[in-house]
Amino acid sequence: MKKTQNKPIETTESSAMLYMQHSQVMIVYTEKSDREVWASFKSGDEAAFNYIYRKYVADLFNYGMQICKQEEIIRDCLQKMFIDLRKNQAKLGDVQRIKGYLFTVFHRELFKFLKKEKKLNADLISIDNEESIFCIETSHETKLIDEEFALEKKAEIAKALNKLSTRQRQAIIMLYQEELSYKEIAEVMNFSEVKTARTLVYRAMEKLKEIFEVEKA
Amino acid sequence: MDEKYKYIDFEIEDFLNDEFFIQWVKNPGEETNHFWLKWIENNPERRPILQKSKEIIAMIDYKERYVLSDQAYMDLYEDIVEKSHQQRADGSHFQWSGWHKTAAILFLVFSTVYGIDVLNKRNQVESKNQHVTTWLTVDNPAGQKYKFQLPDGTRVHLNAASSIEYPQSFDGEKRTVRMKGEAFFDVKTDPNRPFIIEIDNSQVTVLGTSFNLKNEEDFELALVEGKVEVADSTGGIITVLPNEMLIKRKNGEVSKGAYDPLEVFGWREQYLIFKDDSYPEVIEKLEEWFGVTIESTLKVDKDWSYSGQYHNKPLNQVLEGISISSDFQYKINNKSITISNP
């Protein structure tokens, strides 16, 4: 995995330390369900907003950058989204899972912006068939953890995954890496039916079936 | 359909599509662990398919991960708070206006401390004289792991709360090192100079191989490839072959058998694994992994045990996970944790 700067928030020991330093505030919220945190945010609790920002901004930023590799744009869209949420906080609905909700809102915000900009600026990418979007890697040097797949095999799997359509890759990565449910993926990708998201992943994996099944040498 | 029978005809692509299965792989909990371990037990012939599916789900990652810099993280936060205040203008949240700045400053300070800490550790290799050979020591405090190479090119990944001593250069006919705690060795092949690890009552001799060695209360050696000979103080020799793990318990019991790679090697990839661990074992693992001290007044049953795996998760999330199934309360205060009955 290529790291562009330091490590992402949430995944390093330093951020574990950071969490501890904010212990009092953070504990209050980590013990609560998403639903409760969201309710606190809606009632104007600034600490709840701080918690939400801290917890999700890194993933949202990374997600946006997969689609459009211009940091400025992604930051502007994040800013706009969070400001809008705060402005309308009292009017917002209930939310069961904050992450899925933020991904949906952010995705919408970003595409709205990209569509508008594309009219003005023809260089901006076309999202539907772009090979460089949502590229997948078969991660870490898991050589030792895994029993079934050799390194070469993993490279082969990665290659096959990256030949899938952008939408399939996006759904796969959101399902396994972002841990969103099919329902949430359908919402983010703007499918009217959950089944569409499910089928997208299933078809993709069926294509790769032969690669998975060949026994190791 | 009964869950037990639902999965019987599942192929890889079916598992890869199943949310209940994915949930287990990514965030195993008491309930999912119970179900899937039982399922594997009842359908041993399906284990390879399940294992493959598990691996595929776990290995898929972004090819490039983009990271918001600390500066951008803070600027963005300040902008959001400031601009939404201007727009809201009701003033009722003004009391909080200093909070985000405190958060921002804390963020910088702790990133820096962490950075220095890492640098310090790299310099912590101190020398000490012993006969003619200069011996070096690498001593990891709790909460920190370290990867480095020995003079012969052998690669060592030292776990937290572990130490290793080795000579500045391997001059003799043998390459001898001493260790405590846990480390992964990828030994540079040299048929003429065996690589020997001296530990309290045993001696591990290898030529060129990779394996994980844990020398704590119990002695555990898990081999990936090559061949390892373990000699105890009485001269008895046990040979360990690939995919085998040798366990010598404190009470003298010795056993050899297969092992779960994730359980043994997971620590190297930031997997914190609990498998039927007793309460003291869980506490010890947490203390070593995160470099914290834990005070506990929790009363636990005799048969209390915990299983679960956490990948790259901060302490609060791990405690949260354990507390859910074990029903306890915890408080985090810097590096001191207290656990008590709810």
Coordinates of C-alpha atoms in Angstrom, one line a residue:
Chain A
M1 CA 0.0 0.0 0.0
K2 CA 1.4 3.3 -0.9
K3 CA 1.3 5.9 1.8
T4 CA 1.2 9.4 0.7
Q5 CA 1.9 11.0 4.0
N6 CA 1.7 9.7 7.5
K7 CA -0.5 6.9 8.5
P8 CA -4.3 7.2 8.5
I9 CA -6.0 8.2 11.6
E10 CA -7.5 5.3 13.5
T11 CA -5.0 2.7 12.4
T12 CA -1.8 3.7 14.1
E13 CA -0.6 3.3 17.6
S14 CA -0.1 7.1 17.8
S15 CA -3.8 7.5 17.1
A16 CA -4.5 5.0 19.8
M17 CA -2.5 7.3 22.1
L18 CA -4.4 10.3 20.8
Y19 CA -7.7 8.5 21.6
M20 CA -6.5 7.9 25.1
Q21 CA -5.6 11.5 25.6
H22 CA -9.2 12.4 24.8
S23 CA -10.3 9.6 26.9
Q24 CA -13.1 11.3 28.8
V25 CA -14.8 12.8 25.7
M26 CA -14.1 9.8 23.5
I27 CA -15.2 7.2 26.0
V28 CA -18.5 8.9 26.4
Y29 CA -19.2 8.3 22.7
T30 CA -17.5 5.0 21.9
E31 CA -19.8 3.5 24.5
K32 CA -22.8 4.8 22.7
S33 CA -24.4 3.4 19.6
D34 CA -24.3 5.3 16.3
R35 CA -27.9 6.2 16.9
E36 CA -27.2 7.8 20.2
V37 CA -24.1 9.7 19.0
W38 CA -26.2 11.0 16.1
A39 CA -28.9 12.1 18.4
S40 CA -26.4 14.0 20.5
F41 CA -25.0 15.7 17.4
K42 CA -28.5 16.6 16.3
S43 CA -29.2 18.2 19.7
G44 CA -26.2 20.5 19.1
D45 CA -23.6 18.6 21.2
E46 CA -20.2 19.9 19.8
A47 CA -18.3 17.0 21.3
A48 CA -20.4 14.6 19.4
F49 CA -19.6 16.4 16.2
N50 CA -15.9 16.3 17.1
Y51 CA -16.1 12.6 17.6
I52 CA -17.9 12.1 14.3
Y53 CA -15.4 14.2 12.4
R54 CA -12.4 12.5 14.0
K55 CA -13.7 9.0 13.4
Y56 CA -14.8 9.3 9.8
V57 CA -12.9 12.1 8.1
A58 CA -9.9 10.0 7.1
D59 CA -12.0 7.3 5.5
L60 CA -14.1 9.8 3.6
F61 CA -11.1 11.7 2.4
N62 CA -9.5 8.5 1.1
Y63 CA -12.8 7.5 -0.5
G64 CA -13.1 10.8 -2.3
M65 CA -9.5 10.7 -3.5
Q66 CA -10.2 7.3 -5.1
I67 CA -12.7 9.0 -7.4
C68 CA -11.1 12.4 -8.0
K69 CA -7.4 12.8 -7.3
Q70 CA -7.5 16.5 -6.6
E71 CA -7.1 17.0 -2.9
E72 CA -8.5 20.6 -3.1
I73 CA -11.8 19.4 -4.5
I74 CA -12.1 16.6 -1.9
R75 CA -11.4 18.9 1.0
D76 CA -13.9 21.5 -0.3
C77 CA -16.6 18.8 -0.7
L78 CA -15.9 17.5 2.8
Q79 CA -16.1 21.0 4.2
K80 CA -19.3 21.7 2.5
M81 CA -20.9 18.5 3.6
F82 CA -20.0 18.9 7.2
I83 CA -21.1 22.6 7.3
D84 CA -24.4 21.6 5.7
L85 CA -24.9 18.9 8.3
R86 CA -24.2 21.3 11.1
K87 CA -26.4 23.9 9.7
N88 CA -29.3 21.5 9.4
Q89 CA -28.5 19.3 12.3
A90 CA -31.8 19.8 14.1
K91 CA -33.7 18.8 11.0
L92 CA -31.7 15.7 10.2
G93 CA -33.3 12.3 10.4
D94 CA -32.3 9.4 12.6
V95 CA -29.2 7.5 11.6
Q96 CA -28.5 3.8 12.4
R97 CA -25.0 3.7 11.0
I98 CA -23.1 6.9 10.7
K99 CA -20.4 5.7 8.4
G100 CA -22.8 4.5 5.7
Y101 CA -24.8 7.7 6.0
L102 CA -21.8 9.9 5.6
F103 CA -20.5 7.9 2.7
T104 CA -23.9 8.4 0.9
V105 CA -24.1 12.1 1.6
F106 CA -20.4 12.7 0.7
H107 CA -20.7 10.7 -2.5
R108 CA -23.7 12.7 -3.6
E109 CA -21.9 16.0 -2.7
L110 CA -18.8 15.0 -4.7
F111 CA -20.7 13.9 -7.8
K112 CA -22.9 17.0 -7.7
F113 CA -19.7 19.0 -7.7
L114 CA -18.0 17.0 -10.4
K115 CA -20.9 17.1 -12.7
K116 CA -21.1 20.9 -12.4
E117 CA -17.4 21.3 -12.9
K118 CA -17.3 18.9 -15.9
K119 CA -19.4 21.3 -17.8
L120 CA -16.8 23.9 -17.3
N121 CA -13.7 21.8 -17.3
A122 CA -13.5 18.9 -19.7
D123 CA -10.4 17.4 -18.1
L124 CA -12.2 16.2 -15.1
I125 CA -12.5 12.5 -15.1
S126 CA -15.3 10.4 -16.3
I127 CA -16.2 8.1 -13.5
D128 CA -17.9 5.2 -15.2
N129 CA -15.0 3.8 -17.1
E130 CA -11.9 4.8 -15.5
E131 CA -9.3 2.2 -14.8
S132 CA -7.4 4.1 -12.1
I133 CA -10.4 4.4 -9.8
F134 CA -10.8 2.1 -6.9
C135 CA -7.7 0.1 -7.7
I136 CA -7.4 -2.9 -5.5
E137 CA -4.4 -4.5 -4.0
T138 CA -4.2 -7.8 -2.3
S139 CA -2.8 -6.4 0.9
H140 CA 0.2 -6.7 3.2
E141 CA 2.9 -9.2 3.1
T142 CA 0.4 -11.7 4.5
K143 CA 2.6 -14.5 3.2
L144 CA 2.7 -15.9 6.6
I145 CA -0.8 -15.6 7.7
D146 CA -2.2 -17.3 4.8
E147 CA -2.3 -21.0 4.2
E148 CA -4.1 -21.2 0.9
F149 CA -2.8 -18.5 -1.4
A150 CA 0.8 -18.1 -2.4
L151 CA 2.2 -14.6 -3.2
E152 CA 2.0 -15.1 -7.0
K153 CA -1.6 -16.3 -6.6
K154 CA -2.5 -13.1 -4.7
A155 CA -0.9 -11.0 -7.4
E156 CA -3.0 -12.9 -10.0
I157 CA -6.1 -12.3 -7.9
A158 CA -5.3 -8.5 -7.7
K159 CA -4.8 -8.4 -11.4
A160 CA -8.1 -10.0 -12.1
L161 CA -9.9 -7.8 -9.6
N162 CA -8.5 -4.7 -11.3
K163 CA -9.9 -5.9 -14.6
L164 CA -13.4 -5.8 -13.3
S165 CA -15.6 -2.8 -13.9
T166 CA -15.1 0.3 -11.8
R167 CA -18.5 -0.3 -10.1
Q168 CA -17.7 -3.9 -9.2
R169 CA -14.4 -2.8 -7.7
Q170 CA -16.0 -0.1 -5.8
A171 CA -18.7 -2.4 -4.4
I172 CA -16.1 -5.0 -3.5
I173 CA -13.9 -2.6 -1.7
M174 CA -16.8 -1.0 0.2
L175 CA -18.0 -4.4 1.2
Y176 CA -14.7 -5.8 2.5
Q177 CA -12.6 -2.8 3.3
E178 CA -15.1 -0.2 4.4
E179 CA -17.3 -2.9 5.9
L180 CA -20.5 -1.4 4.6
S181 CA -23.5 -3.6 4.2
Y182 CA -25.2 -4.2 0.8
K183 CA -27.9 -1.9 1.9
E184 CA -25.5 0.9 2.5
I185 CA -23.6 0.2 -0.7
A186 CA -26.8 0.4 -2.7
E187 CA -27.5 3.8 -1.0
V188 CA -24.0 5.1 -1.7
M189 CA -24.1 3.9 -5.3
N190 CA -27.6 5.2 -5.8
F191 CA -29.2 1.8 -6.7
S192 CA -32.9 1.6 -6.1
E193 CA -32.6 -2.0 -5.0
V194 CA -30.2 -3.7 -2.6
K195 CA -30.2 -6.7 -4.8
T196 CA -28.2 -4.7 -7.4
A197 CA -25.3 -4.3 -5.1
R198 CA -25.4 -8.0 -4.1
T199 CA -25.5 -9.1 -7.8
L200 CA -22.6 -6.8 -8.7
V201 CA -20.3 -8.5 -6.2
Y202 CA -21.6 -11.9 -6.9
R203 CA -21.0 -11.7 -10.7
A204 CA -17.5 -10.3 -10.1
M205 CA -16.6 -13.1 -7.8
E206 CA -18.0 -15.7 -10.1
K207 CA -15.7 -14.4 -12.8
L208 CA -12.7 -14.9 -10.5
K209 CA -13.8 -18.4 -9.4
E210 CA -11.4 -20.3 -11.6
I211 CA -8.4 -18.4 -10.2
F212 CA -9.5 -19.1 -6.7
E213 CA -10.0 -22.8 -7.2
V214 CA -6.7 -23.8 -8.8
E215 CA -4.8 -25.7 -6.1
K216 CA -1.5 -24.3 -4.9
A217 CA 1.6 -25.8 -6.5
Chain B
M1 CA -33.7 -21.9 6.2
D2 CA -31.7 -23.1 9.1
E3 CA -28.3 -21.3 9.2
K4 CA -26.6 -24.6 9.8
Y5 CA -27.7 -26.1 6.5
K6 CA -27.7 -22.9 4.5
Y7 CA -23.9 -23.0 4.0
I8 CA -23.5 -26.6 3.1
D9 CA -23.3 -26.2 -0.6
F10 CA -21.6 -22.9 -0.5
E11 CA -18.7 -22.3 -2.9
I12 CA -16.1 -19.6 -2.5
E13 CA -18.1 -17.1 -4.5
D14 CA -21.1 -17.7 -2.2
F15 CA -19.2 -17.1 1.0
L16 CA -17.7 -14.0 -0.6
N17 CA -21.2 -12.7 -1.0
D18 CA -22.6 -13.6 2.4
E19 CA -22.8 -10.7 4.9
F20 CA -22.9 -13.0 8.0
F21 CA -19.7 -14.6 6.8
I22 CA -18.0 -11.3 5.9
Q23 CA -19.0 -9.9 9.3
W24 CA -17.2 -12.8 11.0
V25 CA -14.0 -12.3 9.0
K26 CA -13.9 -8.6 9.5
N27 CA -15.3 -8.3 13.0
P28 CA -15.5 -11.6 14.7
G29 CA -17.6 -11.6 17.8
E30 CA -18.7 -14.2 20.3
E31 CA -21.7 -15.2 18.4
T32 CA -20.2 -15.4 14.9
N33 CA -17.1 -17.2 16.3
H34 CA -19.3 -19.7 18.0
F35 CA -21.2 -20.4 14.8
W36 CA -18.4 -20.6 12.4
L37 CA -16.0 -22.6 14.5
K38 CA -18.7 -25.0 15.1
W39 CA -19.5 -25.1 11.4
I40 CA -15.9 -25.9 10.5
E41 CA -15.9 -28.6 13.2
N42 CA -19.0 -30.2 11.6
N43 CA -17.8 -29.7 8.0
P44 CA -14.0 -30.3 8.1
E45 CA -13.9 -31.1 4.4
R46 CA -15.2 -27.6 3.7
R47 CA -12.4 -25.9 5.7
P48 CA -10.1 -25.1 2.7
I49 CA -13.0 -23.3 0.9
L50 CA -13.8 -21.4 4.0
Q51 CA -10.2 -20.5 4.6
K52 CA -9.7 -19.3 1.0
S53 CA -12.8 -17.2 1.2
K54 CA -11.6 -15.7 4.5
E55 CA -8.3 -14.9 3.0
I56 CA -9.7 -13.2 -0.1
I57 CA -11.9 -11.0 2.1
A58 CA -9.1 -10.1 4.4
M59 CA -6.6 -9.4 1.6
I60 CA -8.6 -6.9 -0.4
D61 CA -7.5 -3.4 0.1
Y62 CA -7.1 -0.1 -1.6
K63 CA -4.1 0.0 -3.9
E64 CA -3.4 3.5 -2.9
R65 CA -4.6 5.0 0.4
Y66 CA -4.7 8.8 0.5
V67 CA -4.0 10.4 3.8
L68 CA -5.2 13.7 5.1
S69 CA -2.2 15.5 6.6
D70 CA -2.4 16.5 10.2
Q71 CA -2.4 20.1 9.1
A72 CA -5.2 19.6 6.6
Y73 CA -7.1 17.6 9.2
M74 CA -7.0 20.5 11.7
D75 CA -7.5 23.3 9.1
L76 CA -10.6 21.6 7.8
Y77 CA -12.0 21.1 11.2
E78 CA -11.5 24.7 12.2
D79 CA -13.0 25.9 8.9
I80 CA -16.1 23.8 9.4
V81 CA -16.6 24.9 13.0
E82 CA -16.0 28.6 12.2
K83 CA -18.1 28.7 9.0
S84 CA -21.0 26.9 10.5
H85 CA -20.9 29.2 13.5
Q86 CA -21.1 32.2 11.2
Q87 CA -24.0 30.8 9.4
R88 CA -25.9 29.6 12.4
A89 CA -25.4 32.8 14.4
D90 CA -27.5 31.6 17.3
G91 CA -24.5 31.7 19.6
S92 CA -25.7 28.9 21.7
H93 CA -22.6 26.8 20.9
F94 CA -20.1 29.4 21.5
Q95 CA -19.0 28.0 24.8
W96 CA -17.3 25.2 22.8
S97 CA -15.3 27.4 20.6
G98 CA -12.0 26.7 22.4
W99 CA -12.5 23.0 22.3
H100 CA -11.4 22.2 18.8
K101 CA -8.2 24.2 19.2
T102 CA -7.3 22.2 22.3
A103 CA -8.0 19.0 20.3
A104 CA -5.9 20.3 17.4
I105 CA -2.9 21.1 19.7
L106 CA -3.1 17.8 21.5
F107 CA -3.1 16.1 18.2
L108 CA 0.2 17.6 17.1
V109 CA 1.9 17.1 20.4
F110 CA 1.1 13.4 20.6
S111 CA 2.1 12.8 17.0
T112 CA 5.4 14.3 17.8
V113 CA 6.0 12.4 21.0
Y114 CA 5.2 9.2 19.2
G115 CA 7.7 10.2 16.4
I116 CA 10.5 10.8 18.9
D117 CA 9.7 7.6 20.7
V118 CA 10.2 5.6 17.5
L119 CA 13.5 7.4 16.8
N120 CA 14.7 6.7 20.4
K121 CA 14.0 3.1 20.0
R122 CA 16.1 2.8 16.9
N123 CA 19.0 4.2 19.0
Q124 CA 18.2 2.0 21.9
V125 CA 20.6 -0.6 20.6
E126 CA 23.2 -0.3 23.3
S127 CA 26.5 -2.1 23.5
K128 CA 28.0 -3.9 26.4
N129 CA 31.2 -5.8 26.7
Q130 CA 31.5 -9.4 27.3
H131 CA 34.8 -11.2 26.7
V132 CA 36.1 -10.0 23.3
T133 CA 32.8 -10.0 21.5
T134 CA 30.7 -6.9 21.7
W135 CA 27.1 -7.8 22.4
L136 CA 24.2 -5.6 21.4
T137 CA 20.7 -5.6 23.0
V138 CA 17.5 -4.6 21.5
D139 CA 14.8 -4.2 24.2
N140 CA 11.3 -3.4 23.2
P141 CA 9.1 -1.8 25.8
A142 CA 5.4 -2.8 25.9
G143 CA 3.4 -1.3 23.1
Q144 CA 6.2 -1.3 20.5
K145 CA 7.4 -3.7 17.9
Y146 CA 10.6 -3.5 15.9
K147 CA 11.9 -5.0 12.7
F148 CA 15.6 -5.2 12.1
Q149 CA 18.5 -7.3 10.6
L150 CA 21.2 -9.2 12.4
P151 CA 24.8 -8.9 11.1
D152 CA 24.4 -12.0 9.0
G153 CA 21.4 -10.8 7.2
T154 CA 18.9 -12.7 9.4
R155 CA 15.7 -10.7 9.7
V156 CA 14.1 -10.3 13.1
H157 CA 10.7 -8.9 13.9
L158 CA 10.6 -8.4 17.6
N159 CA 7.3 -8.2 19.4
A160 CA 6.4 -5.8 22.2
A161 CA 7.9 -6.4 25.7
S162 CA 10.6 -8.6 24.2
S163 CA 14.3 -8.4 23.9
I164 CA 17.2 -10.0 22.0
E165 CA 20.9 -10.0 22.5
Y166 CA 23.3 -10.6 19.7
P167 CA 27.0 -10.0 18.9
Q168 CA 28.1 -7.1 16.8
S169 CA 29.5 -9.6 14.3
F170 CA 29.2 -13.4 14.1
D171 CA 32.8 -14.4 14.1
G172 CA 32.8 -18.0 15.3
E173 CA 31.6 -21.3 13.8
K174 CA 28.1 -20.6 15.2
R175 CA 25.7 -17.7 15.1
T176 CA 24.5 -17.5 18.7
V177 CA 21.8 -15.1 20.0
R178 CA 19.7 -14.9 23.2
M179 CA 16.1 -13.8 23.5
K180 CA 13.2 -13.2 25.8
G181 CA 9.6 -12.7 24.8
E182 CA 8.5 -13.2 21.2
A183 CA 10.1 -12.8 17.9
F184 CA 9.8 -13.9 14.3
F185 CA 13.1 -15.0 12.7
D186 CA 13.8 -15.3 9.0
V187 CA 17.3 -16.9 9.3
K188 CA 19.8 -16.3 6.5
T189 CA 20.8 -19.7 5.2
D190 CA 24.4 -20.7 6.0
P191 CA 25.0 -24.4 6.1
N192 CA 28.4 -24.0 7.6
R193 CA 27.4 -21.9 10.6
P194 CA 24.3 -23.0 12.4
F195 CA 22.1 -20.3 13.9
I196 CA 21.5 -20.9 17.6
I197 CA 19.0 -19.2 19.9
E198 CA 19.8 -19.7 23.6
I199 CA 16.9 -19.5 25.9
D200 CA 16.6 -20.4 29.6
N201 CA 16.5 -24.2 29.4
S202 CA 16.6 -24.9 25.7
Q203 CA 18.7 -24.3 22.7
V204 CA 17.2 -23.8 19.3
T205 CA 19.4 -24.7 16.3
V206 CA 18.7 -24.0 12.7
L207 CA 20.5 -23.6 9.5
G208 CA 18.2 -21.4 7.4
T209 CA 14.5 -21.1 8.0
S210 CA 11.7 -18.9 9.2
F211 CA 9.8 -19.4 12.4
N212 CA 8.0 -17.7 15.3
L213 CA 9.4 -18.2 18.7
K214 CA 7.7 -17.3 22.0
N215 CA 9.6 -17.7 25.2
E216 CA 7.4 -16.5 27.9
E217 CA 5.7 -18.6 30.5
D218 CA 5.4 -21.4 27.9
F219 CA 7.8 -22.0 25.1
E220 CA 6.2 -22.0 21.6
L221 CA 8.0 -22.5 18.4
A222 CA 6.0 -22.4 15.1
L223 CA 7.9 -23.2 11.9
V224 CA 7.1 -21.9 8.4
E225 CA 9.8 -23.5 6.4
G226 CA 13.1 -25.3 6.9
K227 CA 13.9 -27.5 10.0
V228 CA 14.5 -26.7 13.6
E229 CA 16.1 -28.7 16.4
V230 CA 15.3 -27.9 20.0
A231 CA 17.5 -29.2 22.6
D232 CA 16.6 -29.1 26.3
S233 CA 18.9 -29.0 29.3
T234 CA 18.9 -32.7 29.6
G235 CA 20.2 -33.2 26.1
G236 CA 16.9 -34.4 24.6
I237 CA 16.4 -33.2 21.0
I238 CA 13.1 -32.5 19.3
T239 CA 12.8 -31.8 15.6
V240 CA 10.2 -29.4 14.3
L241 CA 9.1 -29.5 10.7
P242 CA 7.2 -26.9 8.6
N243 CA 3.6 -26.2 9.7
E244 CA 4.3 -27.7 13.0
M245 CA 4.3 -26.0 16.4
L246 CA 6.2 -27.2 19.4
I247 CA 4.8 -26.2 22.8
K248 CA 6.6 -26.7 26.1
R249 CA 4.5 -25.7 29.0
K250 CA 5.8 -24.5 32.3
N251 CA 4.7 -27.7 34.0
G252 CA 6.9 -29.7 31.7
E253 CA 4.2 -30.9 29.3
V254 CA 5.4 -31.0 25.7
S255 CA 3.3 -31.2 22.6
K256 CA 3.7 -30.9 18.9
G257 CA 1.0 -30.3 16.3
A258 CA -0.5 -28.0 13.7
Y259 CA -1.2 -24.3 14.4
D260 CA -3.4 -21.5 13.2
P261 CA -1.1 -19.1 11.3
L262 CA -3.2 -16.1 12.1
E263 CA -3.0 -16.8 15.8
V264 CA 0.7 -17.3 15.7
F265 CA 1.9 -14.7 13.2
G266 CA -1.0 -12.3 13.4
W267 CA 0.9 -9.9 15.7
R268 CA 3.3 -9.1 12.9
E269 CA 0.4 -7.8 10.8
Q270 CA -1.2 -5.8 13.6
Y271 CA -3.7 -8.6 14.4
L272 CA -4.4 -8.8 18.1
I273 CA -5.7 -12.2 18.6
F274 CA -7.5 -13.7 21.6
K275 CA -8.3 -17.4 21.5
D276 CA -10.0 -19.0 24.5
D277 CA -7.8 -16.7 26.6
S278 CA -8.2 -16.6 30.4
Y279 CA -8.8 -13.3 32.0
P280 CA -5.2 -12.8 33.2
E281 CA -4.0 -13.7 29.7
V282 CA -6.3 -11.1 28.1
I283 CA -5.0 -8.5 30.6
E284 CA -1.4 -9.3 29.9
K285 CA -1.9 -9.2 26.1
L286 CA -3.5 -5.8 26.3
E287 CA -0.8 -4.4 28.5
E288 CA 2.0 -5.7 26.2
W289 CA 0.2 -4.7 23.0
F290 CA -0.7 -1.1 24.0
G291 CA 1.9 -0.4 26.6
V292 CA -0.6 0.4 29.3
T293 CA -1.1 -0.8 32.9
I294 CA -4.4 -2.3 33.9
E295 CA -6.0 -2.4 37.3
S296 CA -8.8 -4.8 37.6
T297 CA -11.4 -5.3 40.3
L298 CA -13.5 -7.4 38.0
K299 CA -14.7 -10.7 39.4
V300 CA -14.7 -13.4 36.7
D301 CA -16.0 -16.9 36.6
K302 CA -13.5 -19.7 36.7
D303 CA -14.4 -20.7 33.1
W304 CA -14.2 -17.2 31.8
S305 CA -12.6 -17.1 28.4
Y306 CA -12.4 -14.7 25.5
S307 CA -11.9 -15.1 21.8
G308 CA -11.7 -12.4 19.2
Q309 CA -9.5 -10.7 16.7
Y310 CA -8.7 -7.1 16.2
H311 CA -6.9 -5.7 13.2
N312 CA -5.2 -2.4 13.7
K313 CA -7.7 -1.2 16.3
P314 CA -7.0 1.3 19.0
L315 CA -7.3 0.3 22.7
N316 CA -10.7 1.8 23.3
Q317 CA -12.2 -0.3 20.5
V318 CA -10.6 -3.4 21.7
L319 CA -11.8 -2.8 25.3
E320 CA -15.2 -2.0 23.9
G321 CA -15.3 -5.3 22.1
I322 CA -14.3 -7.4 25.1
S323 CA -16.5 -5.5 27.4
I324 CA -19.6 -6.2 25.3
S325 CA -19.2 -10.0 25.7
S326 CA -17.9 -9.9 29.2
D327 CA -20.0 -7.2 30.7
F328 CA -17.5 -5.0 32.4
Q329 CA -16.8 -1.3 32.8
Y330 CA -13.6 0.3 31.9
K331 CA -12.0 3.7 32.3
I332 CA -9.0 4.9 30.3
N333 CA -6.9 7.5 31.9
N334 CA -3.7 8.1 29.9
K335 CA -1.8 4.8 30.1
S336 CA -3.7 3.5 33.1
I337 CA -6.8 1.5 32.6
T338 CA -9.2 0.4 35.3
I339 CA -11.7 -2.5 34.8
S340 CA -14.5 -3.1 37.1
N341 CA -17.9 -4.8 37.4
P342 CA -20.7 -2.7 35.9

